[in-house]
Amino acid sequence: MWNFLNSTCTIYILPSDRPKGKKSRGKKEIKLAVAYDGWVKRSPGSDEYITHNKIACAGFASSKEFKELVDATIAKEYNVDEIEIKIINGDGASWIKESLGEEGVYFQLDPFHKSQAVIKNVEDKKDAHKLIKMLDEGKAEESLEYITKLIIEQKDDEKQKEKLEKLYNYLVANKEGITPYQKREEIKIPEAPEGIEYKHLGTMENNIFDILANRMNAGKMSWTEKGANNLAKILALKTNGKLNSVVEAYFNVTISEEKLAEIKEEIKLSAADVNKKQKKAKAYHIQRGGMPFEGCAMTNSRKAIREILRYKCLSELKVI
């Protein structure tokens, strides 16, 4: 079984071709996908859990290109023939559902975004709490009927009515993902391997912050698209524990036999020069000067400077 967390991190992009002196910047969403095969205890006897076999990939790409990147990343690290079920957890964006339709792939609307949508669009706290409870229990039809009832009740409040309609449309567009995956009859969850547990999918926002936002949005940083894309890939490699090996491979230059023979020949020629009689070098006399302020009236500051120079050369002193 595999769980996928797909989402976007909004960053500020500075167009590389913007007019000189123009300080305006735009926002752009960078895609992030995180995959793992369950949860394990942080340590024996601990009540805290962490995701197991987590991998990540990130960058700017079209839906199709990013799906290919995700599939390739997973295939490189794991045996895809052993994956029985894929649960794709996301905020409902169309690119996140790119894999739907494949055998054993199911979509779940991210619990955080589901609750956030309710809180943003339902003003009455009691109604919001009741609706969130319905959604968490997987009562999709009942939830939509309840929102319809609220819309009718708010017919005189145009602003609140529009918010409720927005919420209704959002949930209808993601209706297949409203019910948590553990409560769906069509999903036959396999038995978890020893030491691994299958829990709810609620780590999406944490992963966005830990992997991308904490570094890329610190101090409201701005990026060029190329720079942001490159850094996102580096941060994903770090998450996967592959950064050091990639850097080592990049700098581990293999020298061809032909080039190695050429280097050896140059070394032989250099060694032959050592035995040659050295030509007599010209002597250049060094002009020496006395200590600063020699023969001048001494002030406290001049005395201090002369004392410093007794222990350090002038070239070693740092000028602030």
mmCIF file of N, CA and C in Angstrom, residues 187-243:
data_model
loop_
_atom_site.group_PDB
_atom_site.id
_atom_site.type_symbol
_atom_site.label_atom_id
_atom_site.label_comp_id
_atom_site.label_asym_id
_atom_site.label_seq_id
_atom_site.Cartn_x
_atom_site.Cartn_y
_atom_site.Cartn_z
ATOM 1 N N ILE A 187 -12.416 -0.003 -1.042
ATOM 2 C CA ILE A 187 -10.968 -0.105 -0.817
ATOM 3 C C ILE A 187 -10.689 -1.233 0.172
ATOM 4 N N LYS A 188 -10.066 -2.277 -0.323
ATOM 5 C CA LYS A 188 -9.697 -3.417 0.518
ATOM 6 C C LYS A 188 -8.247 -3.219 0.972
ATOM 7 N N ILE A 189 -8.117 -2.723 2.185
ATOM 8 C CA ILE A 189 -6.784 -2.399 2.699
ATOM 9 C C ILE A 189 -6.037 -3.674 3.074
ATOM 10 N N PRO A 190 -4.862 -3.893 2.494
ATOM 11 C CA PRO A 190 -4.081 -5.100 2.821
ATOM 12 C C PRO A 190 -3.533 -5.027 4.245
ATOM 13 N N GLU A 191 -3.153 -6.163 4.762
ATOM 14 C CA GLU A 191 -2.585 -6.201 6.110
ATOM 15 C C GLU A 191 -1.217 -5.529 6.099
ATOM 16 N N ALA A 192 -1.007 -4.676 7.073
ATOM 17 C CA ALA A 192 0.258 -3.934 7.137
ATOM 18 C C ALA A 192 1.397 -4.849 7.572
ATOM 19 N N PRO A 193 2.596 -4.651 7.019
ATOM 20 C CA PRO A 193 3.764 -5.427 7.459
ATOM 21 C C PRO A 193 4.030 -5.182 8.947
ATOM 22 N N GLU A 194 4.753 -6.075 9.564
ATOM 23 C CA GLU A 194 5.049 -5.963 10.992
ATOM 24 C C GLU A 194 5.787 -4.661 11.301
ATOM 25 N N GLY A 195 5.281 -3.938 12.303
ATOM 26 C CA GLY A 195 5.906 -2.684 12.723
ATOM 27 C C GLY A 195 5.389 -1.455 12.003
ATOM 28 N N ILE A 196 4.592 -1.656 10.943
ATOM 29 C CA ILE A 196 4.052 -0.535 10.164
ATOM 30 C C ILE A 196 2.549 -0.429 10.397
ATOM 31 N N GLU A 197 2.043 0.781 10.484
ATOM 32 C CA GLU A 197 0.609 1.019 10.646
ATOM 33 C C GLU A 197 0.103 1.926 9.533
ATOM 34 N N TYR A 198 -1.187 1.748 9.188
ATOM 35 C CA TYR A 198 -1.835 2.628 8.222
ATOM 36 C C TYR A 198 -2.733 3.585 8.996
ATOM 37 N N LYS A 199 -2.398 4.865 8.940
ATOM 38 C CA LYS A 199 -3.140 5.865 9.697
ATOM 39 C C LYS A 199 -3.780 6.868 8.744
ATOM 40 N N HIS A 200 -4.411 7.893 9.304
ATOM 41 C CA HIS A 200 -5.059 8.914 8.475
ATOM 42 C C HIS A 200 -4.004 9.745 7.742
ATOM 43 N N LEU A 201 -4.424 10.372 6.657
ATOM 44 C CA LEU A 201 -3.510 11.204 5.867
ATOM 45 C C LEU A 201 -3.664 12.654 6.315
ATOM 46 N N GLY A 202 -2.777 13.093 7.179
ATOM 47 C CA GLY A 202 -2.883 14.460 7.671
ATOM 48 C C GLY A 202 -1.547 15.163 7.764
ATOM 49 N N THR A 203 -0.573 14.718 6.966
ATOM 50 C CA THR A 203 0.776 15.286 7.076
ATOM 51 C C THR A 203 1.117 16.239 5.937
ATOM 52 N N MET A 204 0.138 16.563 5.101
ATOM 53 C CA MET A 204 0.429 17.335 3.894
ATOM 54 C C MET A 204 1.019 18.707 4.195
ATOM 55 N N GLU A 205 0.348 19.476 5.035
ATOM 56 C CA GLU A 205 0.824 20.828 5.335
ATOM 57 C C GLU A 205 2.176 20.807 6.039
ATOM 58 N N ASN A 206 2.380 19.824 6.916
ATOM 59 C CA ASN A 206 3.678 19.709 7.592
ATOM 60 C C ASN A 206 4.798 19.454 6.594
ATOM 61 N N ASN A 207 4.529 18.595 5.617
ATOM 62 C CA ASN A 207 5.546 18.295 4.604
ATOM 63 C C ASN A 207 5.842 19.502 3.726
ATOM 64 N N ILE A 208 4.813 20.267 3.388
ATOM 65 C CA ILE A 208 5.021 21.478 2.590
ATOM 66 C C ILE A 208 5.956 22.429 3.331
ATOM 67 N N PHE A 209 5.706 22.588 4.627
ATOM 68 C CA PHE A 209 6.541 23.495 5.426
ATOM 69 C C PHE A 209 7.951 22.938 5.593
ATOM 70 N N ASP A 210 8.046 21.667 6.009
ATOM 71 C CA ASP A 210 9.354 21.080 6.315
ATOM 72 C C ASP A 210 10.249 20.969 5.087
ATOM 73 N N ILE A 211 9.666 20.616 3.939
ATOM 74 C CA ILE A 211 10.479 20.367 2.748
ATOM 75 C C ILE A 211 10.748 21.640 1.956
ATOM 76 N N LEU A 212 9.700 22.461 1.732
ATOM 77 C CA LEU A 212 9.858 23.621 0.854
ATOM 78 C C LEU A 212 9.719 24.972 1.550
ATOM 79 N N ALA A 213 8.554 25.205 2.156
ATOM 80 C CA ALA A 213 8.215 26.554 2.620
ATOM 81 C C ALA A 213 9.180 27.102 3.660
ATOM 82 N N ASN A 214 9.639 26.262 4.570
ATOM 83 C CA ASN A 214 10.537 26.726 5.630
ATOM 84 C C ASN A 214 11.807 27.348 5.060
ATOM 85 N N ARG A 215 12.281 26.825 3.938
ATOM 86 C CA ARG A 215 13.504 27.342 3.307
ATOM 87 C C ARG A 215 13.203 28.411 2.265
ATOM 88 N N MET A 216 12.184 28.185 1.459
ATOM 89 C CA MET A 216 11.960 29.044 0.297
ATOM 90 C C MET A 216 11.129 30.285 0.604
ATOM 91 N N ASN A 217 10.322 30.224 1.658
ATOM 92 C CA ASN A 217 9.491 31.378 2.010
ATOM 93 C C ASN A 217 10.000 32.130 3.228
ATOM 94 N N ALA A 218 11.167 31.741 3.733
ATOM 95 C CA ALA A 218 11.726 32.422 4.906
ATOM 96 C C ALA A 218 11.999 33.885 4.575
ATOM 97 N N GLY A 219 11.474 34.778 5.398
ATOM 98 C CA GLY A 219 11.688 36.206 5.172
ATOM 99 C C GLY A 219 11.074 36.711 3.883
ATOM 100 N N LYS A 220 10.028 36.017 3.405
ATOM 101 C CA LYS A 220 9.344 36.397 2.154
ATOM 102 C C LYS A 220 10.334 36.534 0.995
ATOM 103 N N MET A 221 11.167 35.533 0.857
ATOM 104 C CA MET A 221 12.164 35.540 -0.217
ATOM 105 C C MET A 221 11.508 35.535 -1.590
ATOM 106 N N SER A 222 12.226 36.071 -2.558
ATOM 107 C CA SER A 222 11.800 36.039 -3.953
ATOM 108 C C SER A 222 12.804 35.219 -4.749
ATOM 109 N N TRP A 223 12.306 34.527 -5.773
ATOM 110 C CA TRP A 223 13.153 33.645 -6.560
ATOM 111 C C TRP A 223 12.916 33.848 -8.047
ATOM 112 N N THR A 224 13.927 33.545 -8.838
ATOM 113 C CA THR A 224 13.678 33.383 -10.266
ATOM 114 C C THR A 224 13.085 31.983 -10.415
ATOM 115 N N GLU A 225 12.380 31.760 -11.497
ATOM 116 C CA GLU A 225 11.760 30.444 -11.686
ATOM 117 C C GLU A 225 12.813 29.336 -11.756
ATOM 118 N N LYS A 226 13.911 29.613 -12.439
ATOM 119 C CA LYS A 226 14.984 28.620 -12.566
ATOM 120 C C LYS A 226 15.607 28.317 -11.209
ATOM 121 N N GLY A 227 15.866 29.372 -10.420
ATOM 122 C CA GLY A 227 16.470 29.184 -9.105
ATOM 123 C C GLY A 227 15.557 28.416 -8.165
ATOM 124 N N ALA A 228 14.258 28.749 -8.192
ATOM 125 C CA ALA A 228 13.293 28.064 -7.333
ATOM 126 C C ALA A 228 13.175 26.593 -7.713
ATOM 127 N N ASN A 229 13.156 26.326 -9.005
ATOM 128 C CA ASN A 229 13.038 24.952 -9.492
ATOM 129 C C ASN A 229 14.248 24.121 -9.068
ATOM 130 N N ASN A 230 15.438 24.698 -9.195
ATOM 131 C CA ASN A 230 16.662 23.982 -8.819
ATOM 132 C C ASN A 230 16.724 23.712 -7.317
ATOM 133 N N LEU A 231 16.370 24.728 -6.516
ATOM 134 C CA LEU A 231 16.415 24.551 -5.065
ATOM 135 C C LEU A 231 15.379 23.524 -4.610
ATOM 136 N N ALA A 232 14.194 23.539 -5.224
ATOM 137 C CA ALA A 232 13.149 22.579 -4.864
ATOM 138 C C ALA A 232 13.629 21.147 -5.087
ATOM 139 N N LYS A 233 14.336 20.925 -6.173
ATOM 140 C CA LYS A 233 14.857 19.583 -6.464
ATOM 141 C C LYS A 233 15.935 19.186 -5.448
ATOM 142 N N ILE A 234 16.755 20.156 -5.045
ATOM 143 C CA ILE A 234 17.786 19.888 -4.035
ATOM 144 C C ILE A 234 17.138 19.529 -2.699
ATOM 145 N N LEU A 235 16.096 20.269 -2.315
ATOM 146 C CA LEU A 235 15.402 20.008 -1.054
ATOM 147 C C LEU A 235 14.717 18.649 -1.076
ATOM 148 N N ALA A 236 14.197 18.257 -2.244
ATOM 149 C CA ALA A 236 13.580 16.933 -2.375
ATOM 150 C C ALA A 236 14.638 15.837 -2.221
ATOM 151 N N LEU A 237 15.808 16.034 -2.825
ATOM 152 C CA LEU A 237 16.907 15.070 -2.686
ATOM 153 C C LEU A 237 17.337 14.940 -1.223
ATOM 154 N N LYS A 238 17.351 16.065 -0.520
ATOM 155 C CA LYS A 238 17.707 16.051 0.903
ATOM 156 C C LYS A 238 16.700 15.224 1.693
ATOM 157 N N THR A 239 15.417 15.399 1.389
ATOM 158 C CA THR A 239 14.362 14.634 2.053
ATOM 159 C C THR A 239 14.526 13.142 1.794
ATOM 160 N N ASN A 240 14.922 12.800 0.574
ATOM 161 C CA ASN A 240 15.089 11.397 0.194
ATOM 162 C C ASN A 240 16.383 10.785 0.718
ATOM 163 N N GLY A 241 17.244 11.630 1.338
ATOM 164 C CA GLY A 241 18.523 11.134 1.821
ATOM 165 C C GLY A 241 19.516 10.858 0.706
ATOM 166 N N LYS A 242 19.311 11.505 -0.455
ATOM 167 C CA LYS A 242 20.144 11.253 -1.632
ATOM 168 C C LYS A 242 21.074 12.419 -1.972
ATOM 169 N N LEU A 243 20.971 13.513 -1.245
ATOM 170 C CA LEU A 243 21.713 14.712 -1.623
ATOM 171 C C LEU A 243 23.225 14.483 -1.619
#
